[in-house]
Amino acid sequence: MERVRFGRTELSVSRIALGGIPIMRRSLEDGTEVVREALRLGINFIDTANAYGDSEEKVGLGIKGVPREELVLATKSGARDKQGLKKHLDLSLERLGVDYIDIYQLHHVTEAKRAEVFAPGGACEGLMEAVQEGKVRFPAFTCHSIPLGMEIMRENRFDSVQLPFNYLDDMAAAEAIPLARELDMGFIAMKPLGGGMLYDVGLSFRYLLQFDNIVPDPGIEKLEEIREIAGIVKAGQAFSDDDKREIERVRTETGDTWCHRCDYCQPCPQGIGISAALNAASYLKRFSLEEAKGFAQQAIERARDCQECRECVARCPYDLDIPALLPERIAYWDAHVG
């Protein structure tokens, strides 16, 4: 697979990375095999996180025996204080079975926690100390807000940034990606398939690969998924006028109130599976009725009991008015399922 320069880190990385969230849903054997298959396909860049269940352990098993210099490993800590981050880092090193992390990211930096993260004794201070100690090569951060992410990028203390970017969530294209190029920062495209909302994988990657200074990191659960994506990337088919028209159609159909399935809105006090309820229409379109019921029926039934406490709204990185959206999704479900 083609390798590209990852900003001023000078790391040579595969054109796509392996995103480590979904393998936490697989057995130890199956999740490990996904990592090994990615390596066989030429993917040398793996992005995971301390918070992703046993993902780091599976990555560690998957890379065992591979020369360390052939790998680029990225992981994350959601800690907001120095000691918490250092504890997470040491645990990640143990789980991955390595002596250092190439790209260590402050995970999901928000406006509400920004001051805490960057205060004396905060997580950022711990990250910079870890760089000095040789446990981390390059400091980085992730953020779901493009404006906030750009503010932090301009401080120019990080070598890599991870922001949402796909053909629906395309705000980064206008300013954040050019800014990363100007600052010579590595750019990881978070949610390249819209958290599972974008079903045409070829269209998604033909769009993304127009941007030569980004590395998409699709979350992969199954062997056939990584094989399909790697095949598309290797084929190198150009983004076409037909692709542009199809994207406009999907954008019109989807609107701007779609759930990214990040689940940062959880937990719900009423036990509502919010992302499953909000994506009920998508399940009905993609799967058989029985399969859709398996994914969303319980969530829809619980959503009928929403108390509109709005705790989920405060947590949603995309500012969705979830209590207002749930009745719409319930009505759609009832109209099609009864």
Short mmCIF file of C-alpha atoms in Angstrom, two decimals:
data_model
loop_
_atom_site.label_atom_id
_atom_site.label_comp_id
_atom_site.label_asym_id
_atom_site.label_seq_id
_atom_site.Cartn_x
_atom_site.Cartn_y
_atom_site.Cartn_z
CA MET A 1 0.00 0.00 0.00
CA GLU A 2 1.11 3.56 -0.74
CA ARG A 3 2.92 5.33 2.11
CA VAL A 4 2.65 9.05 2.79
CA ARG A 5 4.55 11.53 4.93
CA PHE A 6 2.67 12.26 8.16
CA GLY A 7 3.40 15.95 8.55
CA ARG A 8 6.43 17.15 10.46
CA THR A 9 6.67 13.86 12.33
CA GLU A 10 8.34 12.57 9.13
CA LEU A 11 6.69 9.21 9.80
CA SER A 12 5.97 7.18 6.68
CA VAL A 13 2.43 5.86 7.14
CA SER A 14 0.03 3.81 5.05
CA ARG A 15 -2.57 5.80 3.12
CA ILE A 16 -5.17 4.65 5.64
CA ALA A 17 -4.94 3.67 9.28
CA LEU A 18 -6.75 0.91 11.15
CA GLY A 19 -9.27 2.35 13.63
CA GLY A 20 -9.41 0.25 16.78
CA ILE A 21 -12.90 0.80 18.22
CA PRO A 22 -14.91 -2.04 16.63
CA ILE A 23 -12.49 -4.87 17.43
CA MET A 24 -13.42 -4.53 21.09
CA ARG A 25 -16.75 -6.13 20.12
CA ARG A 26 -14.99 -9.20 18.71
CA SER A 27 -13.52 -12.22 20.43
CA LEU A 28 -9.84 -12.05 21.32
CA GLU A 29 -8.98 -14.34 18.42
CA ASP A 30 -11.15 -12.53 15.85
CA GLY A 31 -10.07 -9.03 16.88
CA THR A 32 -6.42 -10.00 16.79
CA GLU A 33 -6.83 -11.51 13.31
CA VAL A 34 -8.28 -8.21 12.01
CA VAL A 35 -5.09 -6.46 13.14
CA ARG A 36 -2.91 -9.10 11.50
CA GLU A 37 -4.87 -8.90 8.25
CA ALA A 38 -4.45 -5.12 8.17
CA LEU A 39 -0.70 -5.58 8.49
CA ARG A 40 -0.71 -8.18 5.70
CA LEU A 41 -2.53 -5.68 3.49
CA GLY A 42 0.21 -3.10 3.99
CA ILE A 43 -1.39 -0.96 6.72
CA ASN A 44 1.31 0.05 9.19
CA PHE A 45 -0.67 2.74 11.09
CA ILE A 46 -2.99 1.65 13.92
CA ASP A 47 -5.08 4.05 16.01
CA THR A 48 -6.72 2.88 19.24
CA ALA A 49 -7.40 4.24 22.74
CA ASN A 50 -7.21 3.38 26.39
CA ALA A 51 -11.02 3.64 26.56
CA TYR A 52 -11.75 1.16 23.75
CA GLY A 53 -12.35 -1.91 25.90
CA ASP A 54 -9.72 -4.56 25.16
CA SER A 55 -8.74 -3.04 21.80
CA GLU A 56 -5.18 -2.28 22.92
CA GLU A 57 -4.65 -5.87 24.08
CA LYS A 58 -5.83 -7.18 20.70
CA VAL A 59 -3.59 -4.73 18.86
CA GLY A 60 -0.70 -5.82 21.07
CA LEU A 61 -1.26 -9.47 20.18
CA GLY A 62 -1.75 -8.62 16.50
CA ILE A 63 1.57 -6.77 16.20
CA LYS A 64 3.58 -9.26 18.21
CA GLY A 65 6.68 -10.28 16.31
CA VAL A 66 6.54 -7.32 13.91
CA PRO A 67 9.67 -5.12 14.08
CA ARG A 68 8.75 -2.03 16.08
CA GLU A 69 10.25 0.36 13.54
CA GLU A 70 7.83 -0.94 10.90
CA LEU A 71 4.79 0.16 12.92
CA VAL A 72 3.18 3.51 13.67
CA LEU A 73 1.05 3.22 16.80
CA ALA A 74 -1.37 5.86 18.00
CA THR A 75 -3.44 5.67 21.15
CA LYS A 76 -5.23 8.08 23.48
CA SER A 77 -6.07 9.05 27.04
CA GLY A 78 -9.27 10.75 28.16
CA ALA A 79 -7.69 11.76 31.47
CA ARG A 80 -7.83 15.47 32.23
CA ASP A 81 -5.01 15.55 34.79
CA LYS A 82 -1.31 14.72 34.57
CA GLN A 83 -1.28 11.72 36.86
CA GLY A 84 -4.32 10.20 35.19
CA LEU A 85 -2.74 10.52 31.76
CA LYS A 86 0.54 8.99 32.90
CA LYS A 87 -1.33 6.07 34.44
CA HIS A 88 -3.21 5.52 31.17
CA LEU A 89 0.00 5.78 29.16
CA ASP A 90 1.80 3.15 31.23
CA LEU A 91 -1.20 0.84 30.91
CA SER A 92 -1.26 1.36 27.13
CA LEU A 93 2.44 0.53 26.86
CA GLU A 94 1.83 -2.68 28.82
CA ARG A 95 -1.22 -3.68 26.79
CA LEU A 96 0.44 -2.97 23.45
CA GLY A 97 3.68 -4.62 24.52
CA VAL A 98 5.89 -1.74 23.36
CA ASP A 99 8.38 0.69 24.91
CA TYR A 100 6.99 3.84 23.32
CA ILE A 101 3.93 5.23 21.53
CA ASP A 102 4.48 7.06 18.25
CA ILE A 103 1.43 9.36 18.49
CA TYR A 104 -0.22 9.86 21.89
CA GLN A 105 -3.44 11.84 21.81
CA LEU A 106 -5.38 13.85 24.35
CA HIS A 107 -8.75 12.20 23.74
CA HIS A 108 -11.91 14.19 22.93
CA VAL A 109 -10.84 17.64 24.12
CA THR A 110 -13.95 19.76 24.72
CA GLU A 111 -14.53 23.43 25.46
CA ALA A 112 -15.85 22.49 28.91
CA LYS A 113 -12.66 20.59 29.82
CA ARG A 114 -10.16 22.63 27.84
CA ALA A 115 -8.97 24.76 30.76
CA GLU A 116 -8.49 21.70 32.95
CA VAL A 117 -6.54 19.82 30.27
CA PHE A 118 -4.12 22.70 29.67
CA ALA A 119 -3.80 23.96 33.25
CA PRO A 120 -0.66 23.33 35.33
CA GLY A 121 -0.90 19.71 36.43
CA GLY A 122 -3.26 18.96 33.56
CA ALA A 123 -3.15 16.16 31.00
CA CYS A 124 -1.21 18.23 28.48
CA GLU A 125 1.60 18.77 30.96
CA GLY A 126 1.73 15.03 31.53
CA LEU A 127 1.85 14.38 27.79
CA MET A 128 4.75 16.75 27.27
CA GLU A 129 6.64 15.15 30.15
CA ALA A 130 6.06 11.75 28.54
CA VAL A 131 7.66 13.06 25.35
CA GLN A 132 10.70 14.16 27.34
CA GLU A 133 10.84 10.75 29.02
CA GLY A 134 10.87 8.98 25.65
CA LYS A 135 7.58 7.15 26.21
CA VAL A 136 5.90 9.21 23.48
CA ARG A 137 7.42 10.43 20.23
CA PHE A 138 4.79 12.95 19.10
CA PRO A 139 2.10 14.75 21.13
CA ALA A 140 -1.37 14.99 19.60
CA PHE A 141 -5.03 15.56 20.37
CA THR A 142 -8.50 14.66 19.12
CA CYS A 143 -11.55 16.89 19.05
CA HIS A 144 -15.10 16.67 17.67
CA SER A 145 -15.44 20.45 17.25
CA ILE A 146 -13.73 21.91 14.19
CA PRO A 147 -13.61 25.51 15.54
CA LEU A 148 -12.15 24.38 18.87
CA GLY A 149 -9.78 22.01 17.14
CA MET A 150 -8.46 24.81 14.96
CA GLU A 151 -7.90 27.07 17.96
CA ILE A 152 -5.78 24.37 19.59
CA MET A 153 -3.96 23.64 16.33
CA ARG A 154 -2.93 27.29 16.09
CA GLU A 155 -1.20 27.03 19.47
CA ASN A 156 1.27 24.83 17.55
CA ARG A 157 2.23 22.58 20.42
CA PHE A 158 1.02 19.33 18.81
CA ASP A 159 2.36 17.31 15.89
CA SER A 160 -0.91 15.61 14.96
CA VAL A 161 -4.63 16.29 15.13
CA GLN A 162 -7.65 14.02 14.70
CA LEU A 163 -10.93 15.65 13.64
CA PRO A 164 -14.19 14.38 12.12
CA PHE A 165 -14.07 14.31 8.34
CA ASN A 166 -16.18 12.59 5.72
CA TYR A 167 -18.36 13.75 2.84
CA LEU A 168 -21.27 14.58 5.16
CA ASP A 169 -19.21 15.95 8.03
CA ASP A 170 -17.02 18.04 5.73
CA MET A 171 -16.43 21.25 7.68
CA ALA A 172 -12.73 20.45 8.03
CA ALA A 173 -12.18 20.70 4.27
CA ALA A 174 -12.52 24.48 4.12
CA GLU A 175 -10.07 25.51 6.84
CA ALA A 176 -8.83 22.77 9.19
CA ILE A 177 -7.16 20.60 6.55
CA PRO A 178 -5.46 23.61 4.90
CA LEU A 179 -4.36 24.76 8.37
CA ALA A 180 -2.84 21.34 9.07
CA ARG A 181 -0.94 21.61 5.78
CA GLU A 182 0.25 25.13 6.67
CA LEU A 183 1.44 23.99 10.12
CA ASP A 184 2.79 20.71 8.71
CA MET A 185 0.72 18.71 11.20
CA GLY A 186 -0.35 15.14 10.65
CA PHE A 187 -4.12 14.93 10.16
CA ILE A 188 -6.15 11.82 11.04
CA ALA A 189 -9.65 11.84 9.54
CA MET A 190 -12.00 10.63 12.27
CA LYS A 191 -15.19 8.80 11.28
CA PRO A 192 -14.41 8.50 7.56
CA LEU A 193 -17.59 6.43 7.17
CA GLY A 194 -19.68 8.71 9.38
CA GLY A 195 -19.68 6.27 12.28
CA GLY A 196 -21.30 3.69 10.02
CA MET A 197 -23.83 6.04 8.42
CA LEU A 198 -22.16 6.07 4.99
CA TYR A 199 -22.79 2.78 3.25
CA ASP A 200 -21.04 3.33 -0.07
CA VAL A 201 -17.47 2.64 0.99
CA GLY A 202 -16.03 3.34 -2.46
CA LEU A 203 -17.68 6.75 -2.63
CA SER A 204 -16.48 7.61 0.87
CA PHE A 205 -12.84 6.82 0.16
CA ARG A 206 -12.77 8.30 -3.33
CA TYR A 207 -13.91 11.54 -1.69
CA LEU A 208 -11.38 11.37 1.15
CA LEU A 209 -8.38 10.43 -0.95
CA GLN A 210 -8.63 13.70 -2.87
CA PHE A 211 -6.96 15.24 0.20
CA ASP A 212 -3.33 14.26 0.12
CA ASN A 213 -2.40 15.38 3.63
CA ILE A 214 -4.95 13.35 5.59
CA VAL A 215 -5.02 9.75 6.80
CA PRO A 216 -8.52 8.27 7.29
CA ASP A 217 -8.82 5.71 10.10
CA PRO A 218 -11.92 3.60 9.49
CA GLY A 219 -13.05 1.52 12.43
CA ILE A 220 -12.87 -2.11 11.35
CA GLU A 221 -14.67 -5.07 12.91
CA LYS A 222 -14.47 -7.79 10.24
CA LEU A 223 -11.85 -9.15 7.88
CA GLU A 224 -14.01 -8.51 4.81
CA GLU A 225 -14.31 -4.84 5.76
CA ILE A 226 -10.60 -4.18 5.87
CA ARG A 227 -10.08 -6.16 2.67
CA GLU A 228 -12.73 -4.12 0.88
CA ILE A 229 -11.37 -0.78 2.04
CA ALA A 230 -7.74 -1.69 1.31
CA GLY A 231 -8.76 -2.82 -2.17
CA ILE A 232 -10.51 0.50 -2.85
CA VAL A 233 -7.52 2.48 -1.64
CA LYS A 234 -5.06 0.44 -3.70
CA ALA A 235 -7.22 0.75 -6.83
CA GLY A 236 -6.85 4.54 -6.67
CA GLN A 237 -10.01 5.33 -8.65
CA ALA A 238 -10.46 9.08 -9.14
CA PHE A 239 -13.32 11.07 -7.59
CA SER A 240 -15.78 11.77 -10.41
CA ASP A 241 -18.62 14.11 -11.34
CA ASP A 242 -21.02 11.21 -10.76
CA ASP A 243 -19.59 10.89 -7.26
CA LYS A 244 -20.24 14.58 -6.64
CA ARG A 245 -23.86 14.22 -7.70
CA GLU A 246 -24.36 11.18 -5.50
CA ILE A 247 -22.92 13.00 -2.50
CA GLU A 248 -25.32 15.89 -3.02
CA ARG A 249 -28.20 13.41 -3.14
CA VAL A 250 -27.11 11.75 0.11
CA ARG A 251 -26.60 15.10 1.82
CA THR A 252 -30.13 16.18 0.87
CA GLU A 253 -31.62 12.90 2.05
CA THR A 254 -29.69 12.82 5.33
CA GLY A 255 -29.99 16.43 6.44
CA ASP A 256 -27.91 17.85 9.26
CA THR A 257 -29.37 16.04 12.27
CA TRP A 258 -27.76 12.65 11.84
CA CYS A 259 -26.28 10.74 14.73
CA HIS A 260 -22.56 9.93 14.48
CA ARG A 261 -22.91 6.96 16.86
CA CYS A 262 -20.02 8.11 19.05
CA ASP A 263 -22.18 7.44 22.17
CA TYR A 264 -20.66 10.32 24.11
CA CYS A 265 -24.29 11.14 25.00
CA GLN A 266 -24.46 8.05 27.21
CA PRO A 267 -25.39 6.98 29.81
CA CYS A 268 -29.06 7.93 29.65
CA PRO A 269 -30.84 8.02 33.05
CA GLN A 270 -33.82 6.24 31.43
CA GLY A 271 -31.57 3.60 29.88
CA ILE A 272 -32.30 4.66 26.30
CA GLY A 273 -29.89 3.37 23.68
CA ILE A 274 -29.79 6.80 22.06
CA SER A 275 -27.69 6.07 18.99
CA ALA A 276 -29.71 2.94 18.20
CA ALA A 277 -32.96 4.90 18.46
CA LEU A 278 -31.71 7.81 16.36
CA ASN A 279 -30.46 5.43 13.67
CA ALA A 280 -33.63 3.33 13.54
CA ALA A 281 -34.55 4.58 10.06
CA SER A 282 -31.07 3.70 8.82
CA TYR A 283 -31.43 0.14 10.13
CA LEU A 284 -34.78 -0.24 8.39
CA LYS A 285 -33.24 0.85 5.10
CA ARG A 286 -30.15 -1.33 5.35
CA PHE A 287 -31.38 -4.56 6.91
CA SER A 288 -34.30 -6.95 6.93
CA LEU A 289 -37.18 -6.08 9.24
CA GLU A 290 -36.15 -8.71 11.77
CA GLU A 291 -32.54 -7.57 11.77
CA ALA A 292 -33.62 -3.92 12.17
CA LYS A 293 -35.81 -4.90 15.11
CA GLY A 294 -32.85 -6.62 16.70
CA PHE A 295 -30.80 -3.43 16.43
CA ALA A 296 -33.40 -0.82 17.37
CA GLN A 297 -36.66 -2.19 18.78
CA GLN A 298 -35.62 -2.06 22.43
CA ALA A 299 -34.09 1.39 22.03
CA ILE A 300 -37.26 2.72 20.39
CA GLU A 301 -39.45 1.33 23.16
CA ARG A 302 -37.27 2.90 25.84
CA ALA A 303 -37.17 6.18 23.90
CA ARG A 304 -40.92 6.49 24.42
CA ASP A 305 -40.12 7.13 28.09
CA CYS A 306 -37.70 10.01 27.47
CA GLN A 307 -38.05 12.56 30.29
CA GLU A 308 -36.30 15.32 28.34
CA CYS A 309 -33.71 15.80 31.08
CA ARG A 310 -31.32 16.98 28.32
CA GLU A 311 -28.24 15.42 29.90
CA CYS A 312 -27.55 13.86 26.50
CA VAL A 313 -27.71 17.25 24.79
CA ALA A 314 -25.04 18.64 27.08
CA ARG A 315 -22.75 15.71 26.21
CA CYS A 316 -23.33 15.49 22.44
CA PRO A 317 -20.24 16.78 20.56
CA TYR A 318 -22.44 17.60 17.57
CA ASP A 319 -25.03 19.68 19.48
CA LEU A 320 -27.97 17.49 18.46
CA ASP A 321 -31.28 18.26 20.17
CA ILE A 322 -31.79 14.60 21.00
CA PRO A 323 -35.10 14.91 22.94
CA ALA A 324 -36.60 16.72 19.94
CA LEU A 325 -35.27 14.13 17.48
CA LEU A 326 -36.44 11.02 19.33
CA PRO A 327 -40.18 11.55 18.65
CA GLU A 328 -39.40 11.92 14.93
CA ARG A 329 -37.50 8.63 14.91
CA ILE A 330 -40.25 6.90 16.91
CA ALA A 331 -42.90 8.14 14.47
CA TYR A 332 -40.87 6.86 11.50
CA TRP A 333 -40.43 3.49 13.20
CA ASP A 334 -44.13 3.18 13.99
CA ALA A 335 -45.08 4.09 10.44
CA HIS A 336 -42.87 1.38 8.98
CA VAL A 337 -42.99 -1.31 11.66
CA GLY A 338 -46.31 -0.73 13.39
#
